[in-house]
Short mmCIF file of C-alpha atoms in Angstrom, two decimals:
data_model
loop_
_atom_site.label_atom_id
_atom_site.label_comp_id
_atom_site.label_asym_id
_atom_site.label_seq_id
_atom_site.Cartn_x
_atom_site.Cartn_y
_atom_site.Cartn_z
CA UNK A 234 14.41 3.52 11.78
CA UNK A 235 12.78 3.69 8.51
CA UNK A 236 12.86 1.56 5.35
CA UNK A 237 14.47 2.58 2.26
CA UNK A 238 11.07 3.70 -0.18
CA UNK A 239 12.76 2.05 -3.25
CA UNK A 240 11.17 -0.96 -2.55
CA UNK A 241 8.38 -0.85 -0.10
CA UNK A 242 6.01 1.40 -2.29
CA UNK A 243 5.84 -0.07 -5.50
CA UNK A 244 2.21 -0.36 -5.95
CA UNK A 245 -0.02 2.82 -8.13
CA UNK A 246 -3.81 3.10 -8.70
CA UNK A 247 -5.58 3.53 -12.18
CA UNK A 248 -5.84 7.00 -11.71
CA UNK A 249 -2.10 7.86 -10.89
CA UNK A 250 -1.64 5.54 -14.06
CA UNK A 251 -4.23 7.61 -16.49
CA UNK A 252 -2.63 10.93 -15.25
CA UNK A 253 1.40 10.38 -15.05
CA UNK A 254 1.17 8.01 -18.45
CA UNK A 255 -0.19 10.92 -20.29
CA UNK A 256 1.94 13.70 -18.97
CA UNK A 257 5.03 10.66 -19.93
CA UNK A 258 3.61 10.72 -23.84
CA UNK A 259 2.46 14.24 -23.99
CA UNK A 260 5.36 15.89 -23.56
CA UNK A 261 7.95 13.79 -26.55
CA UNK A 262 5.01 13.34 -28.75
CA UNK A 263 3.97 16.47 -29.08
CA UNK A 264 7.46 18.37 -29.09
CA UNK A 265 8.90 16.11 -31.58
CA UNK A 266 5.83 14.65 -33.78
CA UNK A 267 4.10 17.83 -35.23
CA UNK A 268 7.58 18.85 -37.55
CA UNK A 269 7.82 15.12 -38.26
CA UNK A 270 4.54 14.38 -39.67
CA UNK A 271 4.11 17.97 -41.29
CA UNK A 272 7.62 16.72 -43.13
CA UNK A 273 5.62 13.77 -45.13
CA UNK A 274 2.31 14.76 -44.98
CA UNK A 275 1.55 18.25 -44.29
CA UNK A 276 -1.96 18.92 -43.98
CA UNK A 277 -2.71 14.79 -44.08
CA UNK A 278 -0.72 14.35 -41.37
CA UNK A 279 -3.83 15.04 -38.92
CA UNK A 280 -5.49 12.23 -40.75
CA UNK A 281 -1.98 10.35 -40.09
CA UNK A 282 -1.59 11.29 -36.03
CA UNK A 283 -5.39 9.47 -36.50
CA UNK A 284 -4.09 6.37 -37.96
CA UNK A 285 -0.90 6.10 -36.26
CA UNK A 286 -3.20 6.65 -32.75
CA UNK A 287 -5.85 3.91 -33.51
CA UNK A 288 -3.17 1.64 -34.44
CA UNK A 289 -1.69 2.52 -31.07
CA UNK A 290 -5.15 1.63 -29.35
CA UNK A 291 -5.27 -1.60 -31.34
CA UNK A 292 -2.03 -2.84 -29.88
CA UNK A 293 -3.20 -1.83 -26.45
CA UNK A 294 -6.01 -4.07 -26.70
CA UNK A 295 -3.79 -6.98 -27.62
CA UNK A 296 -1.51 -6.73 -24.98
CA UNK A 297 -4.66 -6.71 -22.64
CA UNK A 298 -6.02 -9.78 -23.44
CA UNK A 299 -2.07 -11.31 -24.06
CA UNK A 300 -1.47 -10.93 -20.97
CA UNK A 301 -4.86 -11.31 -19.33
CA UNK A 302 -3.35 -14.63 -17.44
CA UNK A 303 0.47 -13.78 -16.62
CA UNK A 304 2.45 -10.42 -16.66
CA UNK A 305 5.52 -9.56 -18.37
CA UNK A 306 7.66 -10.30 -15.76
CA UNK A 307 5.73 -13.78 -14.67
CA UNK A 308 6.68 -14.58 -18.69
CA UNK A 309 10.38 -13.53 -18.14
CA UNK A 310 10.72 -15.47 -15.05
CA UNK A 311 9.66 -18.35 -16.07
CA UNK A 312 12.23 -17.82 -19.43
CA UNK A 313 15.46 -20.30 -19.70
CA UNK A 314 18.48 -17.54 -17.87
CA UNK A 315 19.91 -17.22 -21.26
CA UNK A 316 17.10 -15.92 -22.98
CA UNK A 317 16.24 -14.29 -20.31
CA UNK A 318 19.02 -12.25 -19.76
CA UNK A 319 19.32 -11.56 -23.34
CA UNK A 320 15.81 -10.20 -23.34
CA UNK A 321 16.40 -7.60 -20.51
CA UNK A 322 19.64 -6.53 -21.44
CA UNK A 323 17.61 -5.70 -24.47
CA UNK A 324 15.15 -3.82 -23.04
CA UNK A 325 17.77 -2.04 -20.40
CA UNK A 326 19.70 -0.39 -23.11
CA UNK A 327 16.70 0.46 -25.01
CA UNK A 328 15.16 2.40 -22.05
CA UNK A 329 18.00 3.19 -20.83
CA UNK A 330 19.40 5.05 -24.78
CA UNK A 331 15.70 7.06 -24.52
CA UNK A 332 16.80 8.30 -21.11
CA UNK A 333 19.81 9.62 -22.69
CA UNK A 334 17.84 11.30 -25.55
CA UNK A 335 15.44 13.13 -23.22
CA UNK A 336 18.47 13.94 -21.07
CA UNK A 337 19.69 15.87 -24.61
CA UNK A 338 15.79 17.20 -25.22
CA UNK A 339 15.63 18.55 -21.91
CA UNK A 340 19.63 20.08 -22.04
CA UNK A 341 18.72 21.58 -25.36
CA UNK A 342 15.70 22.88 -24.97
CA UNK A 343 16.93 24.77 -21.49
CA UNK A 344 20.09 26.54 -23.00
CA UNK A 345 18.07 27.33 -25.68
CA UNK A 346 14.88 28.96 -24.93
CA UNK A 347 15.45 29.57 -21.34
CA UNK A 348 19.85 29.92 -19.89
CA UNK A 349 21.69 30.37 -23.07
CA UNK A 350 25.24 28.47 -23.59
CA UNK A 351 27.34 27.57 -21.33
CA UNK A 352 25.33 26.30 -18.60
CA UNK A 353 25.56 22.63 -19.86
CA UNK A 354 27.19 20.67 -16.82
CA UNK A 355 25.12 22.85 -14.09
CA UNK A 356 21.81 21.62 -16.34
CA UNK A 357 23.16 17.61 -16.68
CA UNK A 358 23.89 17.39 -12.86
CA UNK A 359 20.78 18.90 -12.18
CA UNK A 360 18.37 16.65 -13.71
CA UNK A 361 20.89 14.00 -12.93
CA UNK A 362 20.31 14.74 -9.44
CA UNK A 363 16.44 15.30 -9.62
CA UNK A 364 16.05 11.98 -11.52
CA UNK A 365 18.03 9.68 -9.21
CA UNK A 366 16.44 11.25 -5.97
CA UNK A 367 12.95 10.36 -7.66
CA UNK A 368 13.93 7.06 -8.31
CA UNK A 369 14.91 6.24 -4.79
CA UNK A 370 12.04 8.19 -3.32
CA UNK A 371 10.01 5.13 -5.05
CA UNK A 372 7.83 4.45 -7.78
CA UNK A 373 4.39 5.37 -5.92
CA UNK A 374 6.05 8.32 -4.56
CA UNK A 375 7.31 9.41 -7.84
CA UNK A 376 4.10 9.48 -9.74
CA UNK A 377 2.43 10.67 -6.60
CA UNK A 378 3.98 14.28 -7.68
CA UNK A 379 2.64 13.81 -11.11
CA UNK A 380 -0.88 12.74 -9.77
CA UNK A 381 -0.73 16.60 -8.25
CA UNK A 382 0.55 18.24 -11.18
CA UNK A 383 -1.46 17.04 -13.53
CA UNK A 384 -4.30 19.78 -13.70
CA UNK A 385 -1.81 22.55 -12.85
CA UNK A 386 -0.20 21.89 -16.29
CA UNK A 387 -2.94 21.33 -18.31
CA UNK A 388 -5.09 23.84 -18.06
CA UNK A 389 -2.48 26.74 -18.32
CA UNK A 390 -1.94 24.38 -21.84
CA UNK A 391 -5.77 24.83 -22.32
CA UNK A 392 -5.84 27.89 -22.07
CA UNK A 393 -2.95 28.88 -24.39
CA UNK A 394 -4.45 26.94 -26.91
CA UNK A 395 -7.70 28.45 -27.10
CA UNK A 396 -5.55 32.11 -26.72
CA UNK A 397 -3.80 30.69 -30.31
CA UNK A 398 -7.01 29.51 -32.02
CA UNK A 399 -7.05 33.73 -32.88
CA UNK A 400 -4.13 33.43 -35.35
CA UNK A 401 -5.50 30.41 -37.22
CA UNK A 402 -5.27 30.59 -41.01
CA UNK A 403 -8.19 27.84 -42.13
CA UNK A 404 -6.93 28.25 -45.85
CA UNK A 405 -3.44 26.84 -44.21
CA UNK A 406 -5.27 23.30 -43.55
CA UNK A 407 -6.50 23.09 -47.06
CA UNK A 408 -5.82 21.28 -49.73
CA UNK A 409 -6.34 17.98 -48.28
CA UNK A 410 -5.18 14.29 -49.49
CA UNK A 411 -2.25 16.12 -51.38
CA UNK A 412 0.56 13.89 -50.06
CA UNK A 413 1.40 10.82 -51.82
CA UNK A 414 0.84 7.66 -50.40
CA UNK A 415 4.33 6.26 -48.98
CA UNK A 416 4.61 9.61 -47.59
CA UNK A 417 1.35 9.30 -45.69
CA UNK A 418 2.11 5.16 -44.39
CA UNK A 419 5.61 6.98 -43.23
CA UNK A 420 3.72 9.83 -41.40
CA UNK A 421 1.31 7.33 -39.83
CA UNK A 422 3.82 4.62 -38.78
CA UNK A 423 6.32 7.38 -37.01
CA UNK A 424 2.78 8.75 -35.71
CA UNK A 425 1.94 5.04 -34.37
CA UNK A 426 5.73 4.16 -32.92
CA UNK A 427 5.19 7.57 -30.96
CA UNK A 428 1.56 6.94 -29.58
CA UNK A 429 3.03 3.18 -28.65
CA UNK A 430 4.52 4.31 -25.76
CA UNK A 431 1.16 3.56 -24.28
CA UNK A 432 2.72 -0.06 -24.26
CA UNK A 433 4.09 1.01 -21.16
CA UNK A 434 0.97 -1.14 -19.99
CA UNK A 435 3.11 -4.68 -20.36
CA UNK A 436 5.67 -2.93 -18.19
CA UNK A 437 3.67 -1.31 -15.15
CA UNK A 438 0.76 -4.04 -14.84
CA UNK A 439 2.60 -5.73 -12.27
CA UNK A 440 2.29 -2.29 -10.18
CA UNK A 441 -1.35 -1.98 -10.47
CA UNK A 442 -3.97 -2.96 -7.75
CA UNK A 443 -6.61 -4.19 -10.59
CA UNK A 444 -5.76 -4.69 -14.19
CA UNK A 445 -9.01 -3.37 -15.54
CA UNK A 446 -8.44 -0.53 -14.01
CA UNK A 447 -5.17 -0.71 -15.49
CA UNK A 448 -5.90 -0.98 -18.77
CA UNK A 449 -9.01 1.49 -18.82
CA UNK A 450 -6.30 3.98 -17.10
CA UNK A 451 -4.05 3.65 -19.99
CA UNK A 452 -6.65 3.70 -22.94
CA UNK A 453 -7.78 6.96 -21.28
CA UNK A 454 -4.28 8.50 -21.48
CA UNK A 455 -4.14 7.11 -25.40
CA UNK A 456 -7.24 8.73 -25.80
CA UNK A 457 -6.18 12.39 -24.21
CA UNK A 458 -2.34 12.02 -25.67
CA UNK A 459 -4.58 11.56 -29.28
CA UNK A 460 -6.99 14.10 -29.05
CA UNK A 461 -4.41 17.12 -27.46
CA UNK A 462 -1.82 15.66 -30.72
CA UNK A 463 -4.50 16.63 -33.26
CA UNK A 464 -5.93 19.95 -31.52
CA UNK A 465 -2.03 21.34 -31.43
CA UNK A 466 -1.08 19.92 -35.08
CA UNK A 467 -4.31 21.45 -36.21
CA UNK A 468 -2.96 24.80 -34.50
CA UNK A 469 0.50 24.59 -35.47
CA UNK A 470 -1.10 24.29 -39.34
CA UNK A 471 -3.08 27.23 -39.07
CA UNK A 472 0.02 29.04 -37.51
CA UNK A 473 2.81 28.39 -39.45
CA UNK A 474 1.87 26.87 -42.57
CA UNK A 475 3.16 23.28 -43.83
CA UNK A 476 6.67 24.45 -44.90
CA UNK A 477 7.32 26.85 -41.95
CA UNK A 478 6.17 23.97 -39.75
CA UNK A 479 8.04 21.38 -41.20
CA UNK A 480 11.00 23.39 -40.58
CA UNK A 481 10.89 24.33 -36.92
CA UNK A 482 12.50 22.36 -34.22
CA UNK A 483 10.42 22.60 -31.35
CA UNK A 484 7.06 24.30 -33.16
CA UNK A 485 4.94 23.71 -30.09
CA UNK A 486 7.33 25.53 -28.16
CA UNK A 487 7.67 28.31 -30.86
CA UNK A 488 4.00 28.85 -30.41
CA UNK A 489 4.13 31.43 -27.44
CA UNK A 490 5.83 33.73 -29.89
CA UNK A 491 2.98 34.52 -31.65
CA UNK A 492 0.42 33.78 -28.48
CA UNK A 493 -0.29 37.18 -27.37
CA UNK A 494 -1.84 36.64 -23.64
CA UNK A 495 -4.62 39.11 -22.57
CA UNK A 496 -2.58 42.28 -20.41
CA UNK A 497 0.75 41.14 -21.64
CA UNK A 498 1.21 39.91 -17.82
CA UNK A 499 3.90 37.62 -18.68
CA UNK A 500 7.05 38.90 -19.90
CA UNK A 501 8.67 35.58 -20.77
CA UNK A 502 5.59 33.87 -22.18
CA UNK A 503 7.67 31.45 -23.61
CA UNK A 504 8.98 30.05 -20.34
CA UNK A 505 5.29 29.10 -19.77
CA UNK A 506 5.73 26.74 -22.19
CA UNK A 507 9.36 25.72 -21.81
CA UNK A 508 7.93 24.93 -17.65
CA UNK A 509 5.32 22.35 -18.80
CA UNK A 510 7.33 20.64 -21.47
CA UNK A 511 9.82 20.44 -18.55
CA UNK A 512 7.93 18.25 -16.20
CA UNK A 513 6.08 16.21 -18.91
CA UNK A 514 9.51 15.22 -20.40
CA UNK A 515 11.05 14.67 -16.31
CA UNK A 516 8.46 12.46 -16.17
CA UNK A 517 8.74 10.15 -19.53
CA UNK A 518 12.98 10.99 -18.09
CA UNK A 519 12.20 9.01 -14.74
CA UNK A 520 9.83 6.31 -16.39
CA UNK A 521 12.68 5.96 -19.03
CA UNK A 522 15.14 5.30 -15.85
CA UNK A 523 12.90 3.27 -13.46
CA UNK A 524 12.11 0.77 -16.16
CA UNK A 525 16.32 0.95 -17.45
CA UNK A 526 17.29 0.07 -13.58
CA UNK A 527 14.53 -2.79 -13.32
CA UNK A 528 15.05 -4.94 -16.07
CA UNK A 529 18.98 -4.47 -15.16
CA UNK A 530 18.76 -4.80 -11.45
CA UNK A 531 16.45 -8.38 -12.45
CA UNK A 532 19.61 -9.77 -13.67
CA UNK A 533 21.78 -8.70 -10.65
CA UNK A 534 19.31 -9.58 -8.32
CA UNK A 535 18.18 -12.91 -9.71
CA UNK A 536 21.13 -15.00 -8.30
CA UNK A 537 20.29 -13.24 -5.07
CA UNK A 538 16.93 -14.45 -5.02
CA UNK A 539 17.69 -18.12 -5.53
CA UNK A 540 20.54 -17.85 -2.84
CA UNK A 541 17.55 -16.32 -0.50
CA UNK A 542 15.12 -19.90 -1.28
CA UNK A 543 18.28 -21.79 -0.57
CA UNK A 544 19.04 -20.32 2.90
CA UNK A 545 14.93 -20.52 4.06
CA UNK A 546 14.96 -23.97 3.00
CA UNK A 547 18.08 -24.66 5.37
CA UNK A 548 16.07 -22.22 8.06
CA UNK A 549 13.03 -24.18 7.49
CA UNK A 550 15.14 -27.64 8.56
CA UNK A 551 16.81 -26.08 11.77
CA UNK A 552 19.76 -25.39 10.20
CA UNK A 553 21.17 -21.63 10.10
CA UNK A 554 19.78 -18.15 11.08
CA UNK A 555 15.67 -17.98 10.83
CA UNK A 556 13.87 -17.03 7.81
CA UNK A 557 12.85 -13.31 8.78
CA UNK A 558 16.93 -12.94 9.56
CA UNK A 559 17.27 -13.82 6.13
CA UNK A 560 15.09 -11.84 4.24
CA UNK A 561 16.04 -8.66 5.45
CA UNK A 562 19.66 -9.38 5.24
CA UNK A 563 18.87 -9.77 1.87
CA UNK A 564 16.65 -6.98 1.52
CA UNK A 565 18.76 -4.65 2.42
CA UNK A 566 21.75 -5.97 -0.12
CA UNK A 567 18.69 -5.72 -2.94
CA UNK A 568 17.83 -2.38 -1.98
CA UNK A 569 21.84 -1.61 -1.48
CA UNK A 570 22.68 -2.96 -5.04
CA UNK A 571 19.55 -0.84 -6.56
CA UNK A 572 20.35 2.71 -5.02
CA UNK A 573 23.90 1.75 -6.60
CA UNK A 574 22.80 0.42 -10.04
CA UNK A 575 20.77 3.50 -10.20
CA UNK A 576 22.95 6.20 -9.79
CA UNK A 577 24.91 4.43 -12.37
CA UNK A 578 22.57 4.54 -14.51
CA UNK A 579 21.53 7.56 -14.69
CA UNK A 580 25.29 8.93 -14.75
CA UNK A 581 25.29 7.03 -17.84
CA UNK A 582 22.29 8.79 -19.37
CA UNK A 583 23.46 11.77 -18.70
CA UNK A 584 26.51 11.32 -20.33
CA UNK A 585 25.05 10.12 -23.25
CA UNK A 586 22.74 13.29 -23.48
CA UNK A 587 25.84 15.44 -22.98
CA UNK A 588 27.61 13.48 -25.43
CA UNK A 589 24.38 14.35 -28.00
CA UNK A 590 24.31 18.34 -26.94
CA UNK A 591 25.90 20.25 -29.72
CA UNK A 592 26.11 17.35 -32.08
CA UNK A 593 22.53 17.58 -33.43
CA UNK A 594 22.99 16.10 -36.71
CA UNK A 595 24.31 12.48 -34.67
CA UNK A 596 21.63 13.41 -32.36
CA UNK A 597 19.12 12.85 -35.33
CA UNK A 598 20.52 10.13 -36.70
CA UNK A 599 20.51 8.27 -33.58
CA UNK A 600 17.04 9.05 -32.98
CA UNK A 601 15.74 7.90 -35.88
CA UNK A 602 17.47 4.79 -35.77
CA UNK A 603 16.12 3.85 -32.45
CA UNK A 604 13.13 4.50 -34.06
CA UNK A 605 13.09 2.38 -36.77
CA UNK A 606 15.50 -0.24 -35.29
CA UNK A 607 15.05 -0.47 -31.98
CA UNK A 608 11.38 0.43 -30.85
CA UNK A 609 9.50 -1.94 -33.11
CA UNK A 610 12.10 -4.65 -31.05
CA UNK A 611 10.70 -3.58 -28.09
CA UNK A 612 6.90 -4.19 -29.13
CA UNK A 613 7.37 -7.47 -30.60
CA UNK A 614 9.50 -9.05 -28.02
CA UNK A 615 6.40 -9.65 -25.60
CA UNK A 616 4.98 -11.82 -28.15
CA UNK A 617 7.23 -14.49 -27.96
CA UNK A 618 7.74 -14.27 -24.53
CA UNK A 619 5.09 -17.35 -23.57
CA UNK A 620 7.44 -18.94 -20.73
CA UNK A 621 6.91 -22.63 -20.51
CA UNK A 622 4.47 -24.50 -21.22
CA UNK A 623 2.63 -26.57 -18.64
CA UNK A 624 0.58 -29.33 -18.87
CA UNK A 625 -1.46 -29.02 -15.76
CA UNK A 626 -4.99 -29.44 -14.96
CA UNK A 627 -7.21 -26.90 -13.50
CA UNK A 628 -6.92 -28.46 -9.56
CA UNK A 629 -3.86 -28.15 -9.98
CA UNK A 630 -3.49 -24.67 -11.63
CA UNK A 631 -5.93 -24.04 -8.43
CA UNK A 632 -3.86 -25.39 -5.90
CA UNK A 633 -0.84 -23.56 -7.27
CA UNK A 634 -2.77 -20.01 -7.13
CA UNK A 635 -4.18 -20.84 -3.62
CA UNK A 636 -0.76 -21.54 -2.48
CA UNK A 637 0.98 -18.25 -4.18
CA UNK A 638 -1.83 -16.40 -2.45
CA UNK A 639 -0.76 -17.69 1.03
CA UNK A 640 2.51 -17.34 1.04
CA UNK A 641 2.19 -13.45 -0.83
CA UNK A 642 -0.03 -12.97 3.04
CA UNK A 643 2.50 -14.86 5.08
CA UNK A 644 5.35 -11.97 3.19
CA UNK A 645 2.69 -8.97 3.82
CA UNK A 646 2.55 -10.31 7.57
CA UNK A 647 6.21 -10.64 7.84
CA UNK A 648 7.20 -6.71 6.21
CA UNK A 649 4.22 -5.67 8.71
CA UNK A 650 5.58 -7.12 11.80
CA UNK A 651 9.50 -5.48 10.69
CA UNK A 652 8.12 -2.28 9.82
CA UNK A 653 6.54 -2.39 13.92
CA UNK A 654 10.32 -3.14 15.02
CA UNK A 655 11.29 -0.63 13.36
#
């Protein structure tokens, strides 16, 4: 008999960070970002995507040395249960209302460049099915697939790119510092909210072996995210012009329209396109999800947890069933309650994306309101999320972390040994 993956395999390497972390913020950014920033700042919005990306890196750095002693979810532990709830019911709806944007993105963009109208529900159950069957598969095997398909989707990217340097117009990405200078603070603020997303870092540290690596994982996805933003906005200039570009709704997309490959081998070039956008955007989808059904399944599963040190301590003193017993009794209800508190989840992401299909004026509002309301939340909350303070000295603090480490062996012994019965 096998364990459930949802919880066994929970730990990722810097590498499978760097690569699934940029696919996650390539995809939105640059589908969304380029008609945005053109909007406010037309030719100075490269100069923008530049400030709104080093502001980006600047908040990384922060957050490394914030949390250099305790993760996020040490801090939130460690919270009073009020505030503590409070704080991830917070960040639950906020992932989980970008999972039902992407859900729209995704339905949208399908019926429209690739299956026409009509095929709505058949698209919504399938990436409701695809999403909740990565979930359970588990977080390590989840970005496993992305690990794979992360050279497979960019260089066919690459390449198009360099194929639509041939139908740049320089004069398009002149005259420069034209915009005025609200205009230009917009561009670069929308620019740095997008390119924040590398902030993911609070929220995934806990999975990662070694947080250098970590960190030097996710500053290398910044970086790439960055530098692909200002090659296609650079593109997209020369393309289309300011006002044309400003205008379209998916201008990356749009591209393969006027990317003429060499042979004409591709009679759909512009499912090329729509294919990688697809799996960069199922994978900020899933990372939207896994992080909605964590911070909600920490307040289901937190009375659980305290029940489970109540029972070993009555174990420990002779009196009920032993220890192991316990735990995976309870592991098995945890595990249980998270397949179920997923595919609710994602039902309700889906529904709000099929709620947002066809309405794309509320769509727009809605976005931009989570924007400018509810993502800057999100990036100030860890600040203020200290825990307690604790007067302790250093033997102590020493004892404490020799302690943590035994017992963390004593569990790896334990899920060793059960995974042998098994």
């Amino acid at each position: 008999m096998q364990e459930p993956y949802f919880m066994n395999n929970q730990k990722i390497s810097a590498r499978q960070v760097k690569r699934t972390l940029t696919l996650e913020l390539l995809g939105i950014s640059t589908l969304l970002l380029p008609s945005l920033v053109a909007t406010d700042s037309g030719v100075d919005g490269f100069f923008a995507l530049t400030a709104g990306g080093g502001g980006a890196w600047l908040l990384l750095k922060f957050w490394q040395k914030h949390f250099r002693q305790q993760n996020f979810s040490q801090r939130l532990e460690q919270m009073s249960g009020c505030v503590r709830v409070c704080i991830q019911v917070i960040y639950g709806m906020g992932f989980l209302g970008l999972a039902g944007f992407v859900f729209y993105v995704m339905a949208a963009l399908m019926e429209q460049q690739l299956l026409g109208n009509g095929w709505e529900p058949m698209i919504l159950l399938t990436l409701a099915a695809a999403a909740f069957f990565g979930l359970v598969r588990g977080l390590e095997s989840r970005v496993r697939v992305y690990e794979v398909l992360y050279w497979f989707l960019l260089i066919p990217l690459l390449v198009i790119l360099v194929i639509a340097c041939a139908g740049i117009e320089p004069n398009a990405w002149t005259p420069v510092a034209a915009s005025t200078l609200p205009n230009f603070i917009k561009s670069s603020y929308v620019s740095f909210l997008f390119f924040s997303g590398a902030s993911l870092y609070v929220l995934f540290l806990k999975s990662c072996q070694k947080k250098e690596q970590a960190y030097a994982g996710t500053r290398h996805a910044l970086l790439v995210v960055l530098g692909l933003n200002l090659v296609i906005y650079l593109i997209l200039l020369g393309v289309f012009r300011t006002e044309l570009l400003a205008h379209r709704r998916w201008p990356v997309i749009d591209l393969m329209a006027v990317v003429k490959l060499p042979g004409n081998f591709l009679e759909r070039q512009d499912a090329l396109m729509v294919g990688i956008w697809f799996f960069c955007l199922f994978a900020f989808l899933d990372s939207m999800l896994y992080y909605a059904v964590d911070f909600f399944a920490g307040i289901l599963c937190f009375r659980s947890n305290r029940s489970i040190q109540a029972k070993e301590k009555k174990a420990e003193s002779g009196i009920g069933p032993r220890t192991e017993q316990v735990e995976m009794t309870a592991e098995n209800k945890t595990n249980t309650k998270k397949i179920v508190l997923t595919a609710v989840l994602v039902c309700a992401a889906a529904c709000i994306g099929s709620f947002l299909l066809h309405r794309e004026a509320a769509a727009q509002r809605i976005f931009h309101g989570y924007l400018y309301g509810v993502l800057p939340l999100l990036l100030i909350l860890p600040v203020f999320c200290g825990g307690r303070k604790q007067n302790r000295s250093e033997s102590e603090a020493e004892a404490e972390s020799k302690n943590r480490s035994e017992s963390e062996a004593i569990a790896e012994m334990k899920h060793s040994r059960r995974q042998r019965n098994f």
